[in-house]
Amino acid sequence: MTDLSAFAITRKWPARHPDRIQLYSLPTPNGVKVSIALEELGLPYEPHLVSFETNDQTTPEFLSLNPNNKIPAILDPNGPDGQPLALFESGAILVYLASKTGQLMPQDTAGRYETLQWVMWQMGGVGPMFGQLGFFHKFAGKDYEDKRPRDRYVAESKRLLKVLDERLAGRQWVMGDQYTIADIAILPWVRNLVGFYGAGDLVEFDQFKEVQRVLAAFVARPAVARGLAIPARG
């Protein structure tokens, strides 16, 4: 049996199945990227809930795996050369899982880098901008009298949705016929923007017909439906 006792994180979240990928996460847009990818790939994994309500992400055990105190993070007991590998940052984990399995990524070099550019686009644009809009629309920022910060993120979110809408015109997925980690990176954030954040009217989501179409196809996938609820909240 694989021994993961050298990793401090397993003292707070013991591995009942140490031969499986250990996932430390929460069902947020970034968190579900990895659970969805794991479900799509059929890789055995064991999820652990990192509760923000009890500040699990700031505990020494979690920081030993991710010093940036953000979810998700993984511990793969069967990493490169058969050695355990700990990883944080959802984009890096998606790239790793695609490389590990040879799936969810085009095999040609040009297609691989084109996919990576859209993953980076989500990491650098969609996530931060949609997240800030959520803060100013749904959370504490909604009480600010000055609406200029909110409106800035509304405008940028609409611009990003337009970029995505134009990309998806005539395509089944971001990369065309092939479903990839680019879709898994981007679409949970779109879902969150119009769902949990309730910002659909603000960004005039009805005008982005291609995004609506592909988002509907995404959430209809059985693996996506499973991944969106993992780890289950206690």
Tab-separated table of C-alpha atoms in Angstrom:
chain	number	residue	atom	x	y	z
A	1	MET	CA	0.000	0.000	0.000
A	2	THR	CA	1.198	3.505	-0.831
A	3	ASP	CA	2.526	5.442	2.160
A	4	LEU	CA	1.634	9.147	2.139
A	5	SER	CA	2.530	9.792	5.773
A	6	ALA	CA	5.460	12.018	4.739
A	7	PHE	CA	2.897	14.610	3.586
A	8	ALA	CA	1.663	16.651	6.544
A	9	ILE	CA	-1.686	17.310	4.896
A	10	THR	CA	-2.663	13.666	5.434
A	11	ARG	CA	-2.609	14.221	9.195
A	12	LYS	CA	-5.628	16.534	8.925
A	13	TRP	CA	-7.228	14.732	5.998
A	14	PRO	CA	-6.256	11.042	6.373
A	15	ALA	CA	-6.133	9.062	3.144
A	16	ARG	CA	-8.469	6.090	3.364
A	17	HIS	CA	-7.354	5.123	-0.157
A	18	PRO	CA	-3.714	6.246	-0.374
A	19	ASP	CA	-3.289	4.617	-3.779
A	20	ARG	CA	-5.741	7.142	-5.274
A	21	ILE	CA	-5.274	10.798	-6.173
A	22	GLN	CA	-6.064	12.887	-3.095
A	23	LEU	CA	-8.162	15.958	-3.924
A	24	TYR	CA	-8.387	18.851	-1.453
A	25	SER	CA	-11.102	21.154	-2.649
A	26	LEU	CA	-14.477	22.882	-2.351
A	27	PRO	CA	-17.264	23.179	-4.970
A	28	THR	CA	-16.252	26.622	-6.251
A	29	PRO	CA	-15.595	27.423	-9.933
A	30	ASN	CA	-11.895	26.725	-9.477
A	31	GLY	CA	-12.473	23.699	-7.284
A	32	VAL	CA	-14.872	21.918	-9.612
A	33	LYS	CA	-12.496	22.216	-12.553
A	34	VAL	CA	-10.423	19.418	-11.048
A	35	SER	CA	-13.276	17.216	-9.829
A	36	ILE	CA	-14.908	17.480	-13.268
A	37	ALA	CA	-11.644	16.570	-14.999
A	38	LEU	CA	-11.138	13.600	-12.686
A	39	GLU	CA	-14.688	12.413	-13.370
A	40	GLU	CA	-14.272	12.868	-17.122
A	41	LEU	CA	-11.000	10.946	-17.081
A	42	GLY	CA	-12.254	8.170	-14.828
A	43	LEU	CA	-9.212	8.432	-12.574
A	44	PRO	CA	-9.628	6.982	-9.072
A	45	TYR	CA	-9.518	9.763	-6.493
A	46	GLU	CA	-10.462	10.545	-2.930
A	47	PRO	CA	-11.999	13.984	-2.267
A	48	HIS	CA	-11.458	15.958	0.926
A	49	LEU	CA	-13.531	19.019	1.778
A	50	VAL	CA	-11.488	22.119	2.638
A	51	SER	CA	-13.961	24.275	4.551
A	52	PHE	CA	-13.530	28.035	4.301
A	53	GLU	CA	-16.020	28.425	7.160
A	54	THR	CA	-13.478	26.917	9.550
A	55	ASN	CA	-10.460	28.382	7.704
A	56	ASP	CA	-9.113	24.968	6.766
A	57	GLN	CA	-7.120	26.635	3.987
A	58	THR	CA	-4.961	28.497	6.522
A	59	THR	CA	-4.028	25.490	8.639
A	60	PRO	CA	-0.399	24.332	8.702
A	61	GLU	CA	-1.427	21.018	7.173
A	62	PHE	CA	-3.018	22.625	4.125
A	63	LEU	CA	-0.257	25.207	3.768
A	64	SER	CA	2.260	22.367	3.683
A	65	LEU	CA	0.747	21.407	0.315
A	66	ASN	CA	-0.272	24.841	-0.945
A	67	PRO	CA	1.548	27.817	0.612
A	68	ASN	CA	-0.838	30.108	-1.294
A	69	ASN	CA	-3.760	28.826	0.864
A	70	LYS	CA	-6.161	28.390	-2.071
A	71	ILE	CA	-8.103	25.409	-3.330
A	72	PRO	CA	-7.874	23.096	-5.176
A	73	ALA	CA	-4.760	21.048	-4.563
A	74	ILE	CA	-3.952	17.421	-5.265
A	75	LEU	CA	-1.550	14.763	-4.108
A	76	ASP	CA	-0.974	12.082	-6.742
A	77	PRO	CA	0.660	8.985	-5.218
A	78	ASN	CA	1.587	7.811	-8.718
A	79	GLY	CA	3.252	10.875	-10.156
A	80	PRO	CA	6.173	11.080	-12.604
A	81	ASP	CA	8.665	8.230	-12.227
A	82	GLY	CA	6.234	6.573	-9.813
A	83	GLN	CA	6.873	9.152	-7.105
A	84	PRO	CA	4.138	11.117	-5.278
A	85	LEU	CA	3.485	14.583	-6.698
A	86	ALA	CA	1.776	17.465	-4.899
A	87	LEU	CA	0.277	20.241	-7.029
A	88	PHE	CA	-1.754	23.394	-6.522
A	89	GLU	CA	-3.304	25.915	-8.983
A	90	SER	CA	-6.291	24.564	-10.898
A	91	GLY	CA	-4.844	25.339	-14.321
A	92	ALA	CA	-1.602	23.512	-13.565
A	93	ILE	CA	-3.554	20.531	-12.249
A	94	LEU	CA	-5.696	20.382	-15.401
A	95	VAL	CA	-2.597	20.411	-17.598
A	96	TYR	CA	-0.989	17.717	-15.457
A	97	LEU	CA	-4.034	15.426	-15.569
A	98	ALA	CA	-4.342	15.854	-19.341
A	99	SER	CA	-0.656	15.070	-19.784
A	100	LYS	CA	-0.819	12.104	-17.400
A	101	THR	CA	-3.651	10.461	-19.314
A	102	GLY	CA	-3.172	11.726	-22.859
A	103	GLN	CA	-6.795	12.888	-22.825
A	104	LEU	CA	-8.692	16.206	-22.863
A	105	MET	CA	-5.903	17.769	-24.907
A	106	PRO	CA	-5.078	17.698	-28.624
A	107	GLN	CA	-2.123	15.482	-29.378
A	108	ASP	CA	-0.563	17.760	-31.997
A	109	THR	CA	1.759	20.491	-30.762
A	110	ALA	CA	-0.171	23.388	-32.290
A	111	GLY	CA	-3.471	22.162	-30.857
A	112	ARG	CA	-1.892	21.666	-27.453
A	113	TYR	CA	-0.632	25.234	-27.277
A	114	GLU	CA	-3.890	26.635	-28.626
A	115	THR	CA	-5.718	24.808	-25.832
A	116	LEU	CA	-3.263	26.124	-23.267
A	117	GLN	CA	-3.794	29.682	-24.460
A	118	TRP	CA	-7.518	29.390	-23.653
A	119	VAL	CA	-6.766	27.887	-20.249
A	120	MET	CA	-4.457	30.844	-19.567
A	121	TRP	CA	-7.148	33.210	-20.858
A	122	GLN	CA	-9.492	31.869	-18.229
A	123	MET	CA	-6.896	32.002	-15.465
A	124	GLY	CA	-5.800	35.546	-16.253
A	125	GLY	CA	-9.105	37.069	-17.341
A	126	VAL	CA	-12.343	35.206	-16.760
A	127	GLY	CA	-11.636	34.035	-13.218
A	128	PRO	CA	-10.379	37.326	-11.780
A	129	MET	CA	-12.916	39.514	-13.595
A	130	PHE	CA	-15.976	37.355	-12.935
A	131	GLY	CA	-14.850	36.921	-9.332
A	132	GLN	CA	-14.580	40.669	-8.788
A	133	LEU	CA	-17.990	41.180	-10.353
A	134	GLY	CA	-19.372	38.613	-7.919
A	135	PHE	CA	-17.863	40.544	-5.006
A	136	PHE	CA	-19.371	43.858	-6.085
A	137	HIS	CA	-22.738	42.397	-7.082
A	138	LYS	CA	-23.449	39.634	-4.542
A	139	PHE	CA	-21.114	40.029	-1.591
A	140	ALA	CA	-19.865	42.921	0.579
A	141	GLY	CA	-19.080	45.142	-2.385
A	142	LYS	CA	-22.774	45.412	-3.254
A	143	ASP	CA	-23.196	47.859	-0.371
A	144	TYR	CA	-20.720	50.362	-1.815
A	145	GLU	CA	-22.520	53.510	-2.891
A	146	ASP	CA	-19.993	54.140	-5.645
A	147	LYS	CA	-20.937	51.731	-8.438
A	148	ARG	CA	-17.969	52.558	-10.644
A	149	PRO	CA	-15.932	49.538	-9.449
A	150	ARG	CA	-18.854	47.195	-10.124
A	151	ASP	CA	-19.491	48.749	-13.521
A	152	ARG	CA	-15.826	48.340	-14.470
A	153	TYR	CA	-16.044	44.588	-13.876
A	154	VAL	CA	-19.425	44.389	-15.606
A	155	ALA	CA	-17.921	45.955	-18.729
A	156	GLU	CA	-14.871	43.690	-18.684
A	157	SER	CA	-16.981	40.585	-18.063
A	158	LYS	CA	-19.181	41.471	-21.036
A	159	ARG	CA	-16.089	41.952	-23.186
A	160	LEU	CA	-14.767	38.535	-22.182
A	161	LEU	CA	-18.120	36.896	-22.872
A	162	LYS	CA	-18.110	38.470	-26.323
A	163	VAL	CA	-14.632	37.042	-26.989
A	164	LEU	CA	-15.859	33.605	-25.943
A	165	ASP	CA	-19.088	33.918	-27.919
A	166	GLU	CA	-17.177	34.734	-31.091
A	167	ARG	CA	-14.765	31.870	-30.477
A	168	LEU	CA	-17.613	29.377	-30.114
A	169	ALA	CA	-19.449	30.415	-33.277
A	170	GLY	CA	-19.453	27.382	-35.559
A	171	ARG	CA	-17.683	25.235	-32.952
A	172	GLN	CA	-19.012	22.516	-30.676
A	173	TRP	CA	-16.454	23.355	-27.986
A	174	VAL	CA	-13.673	25.887	-27.485
A	175	MET	CA	-11.296	23.769	-29.551
A	176	GLY	CA	-13.877	22.662	-32.102
A	177	ASP	CA	-15.117	19.068	-32.053
A	178	GLN	CA	-12.775	18.031	-29.233
A	179	TYR	CA	-13.812	18.625	-25.639
A	180	THR	CA	-10.748	19.730	-23.683
A	181	ILE	CA	-9.464	21.188	-20.458
A	182	ALA	CA	-10.168	24.615	-21.962
A	183	ASP	CA	-13.899	23.934	-21.652
A	184	ILE	CA	-13.443	22.568	-18.138
A	185	ALA	CA	-11.493	25.676	-17.138
A	186	ILE	CA	-13.864	28.262	-18.601
A	187	LEU	CA	-17.430	26.999	-18.323
A	188	PRO	CA	-17.705	26.565	-14.536
A	189	TRP	CA	-16.939	30.277	-14.234
A	190	VAL	CA	-19.638	31.175	-16.768
A	191	ARG	CA	-22.107	28.986	-14.898
A	192	ASN	CA	-21.188	30.651	-11.621
A	193	LEU	CA	-21.499	34.160	-13.066
A	194	VAL	CA	-25.091	33.717	-14.177
A	195	GLY	CA	-26.063	31.222	-11.465
A	196	PHE	CA	-24.547	31.712	-8.024
A	197	TYR	CA	-23.581	35.342	-8.615
A	198	GLY	CA	-26.926	36.108	-10.268
A	199	ALA	CA	-25.272	38.545	-12.679
A	200	GLY	CA	-26.913	37.381	-15.897
A	201	ASP	CA	-28.968	40.534	-16.336
A	202	LEU	CA	-26.031	42.784	-15.489
A	203	VAL	CA	-23.863	41.302	-18.241
A	204	GLU	CA	-26.804	40.922	-20.654
A	205	PHE	CA	-26.147	37.194	-20.871
A	206	ASP	CA	-29.107	36.656	-23.217
A	207	GLN	CA	-27.146	38.201	-26.075
A	208	PHE	CA	-24.391	35.559	-25.908
A	209	LYS	CA	-26.216	32.745	-27.700
A	210	GLU	CA	-23.145	30.650	-28.483
A	211	VAL	CA	-21.986	30.717	-24.871
A	212	GLN	CA	-25.481	29.723	-23.735
A	213	ARG	CA	-25.521	26.808	-26.164
A	214	VAL	CA	-22.161	25.417	-25.110
A	215	LEU	CA	-22.806	25.979	-21.400
A	216	ALA	CA	-26.015	23.936	-21.705
A	217	ALA	CA	-24.112	21.118	-23.417
A	218	PHE	CA	-21.433	21.268	-20.729
A	219	VAL	CA	-23.724	20.989	-17.708
A	220	ALA	CA	-25.640	18.151	-19.420
A	221	ARG	CA	-22.549	15.935	-19.360
A	222	PRO	CA	-22.885	13.250	-16.627
A	223	ALA	CA	-19.276	13.691	-15.494
A	224	VAL	CA	-19.828	17.439	-15.144
A	225	ALA	CA	-22.975	16.887	-13.082
A	226	ARG	CA	-21.029	14.619	-10.732
A	227	GLY	CA	-18.002	16.871	-10.545
A	228	LEU	CA	-20.020	19.973	-9.692
A	229	ALA	CA	-21.048	18.433	-6.361
A	230	ILE	CA	-17.602	17.228	-5.255
A	231	PRO	CA	-16.427	17.418	-2.558
A	232	ALA	CA	-19.825	17.248	-0.899
A	233	ARG	CA	-20.370	19.954	1.681
A	234	GLY	CA	-20.816	18.634	5.203
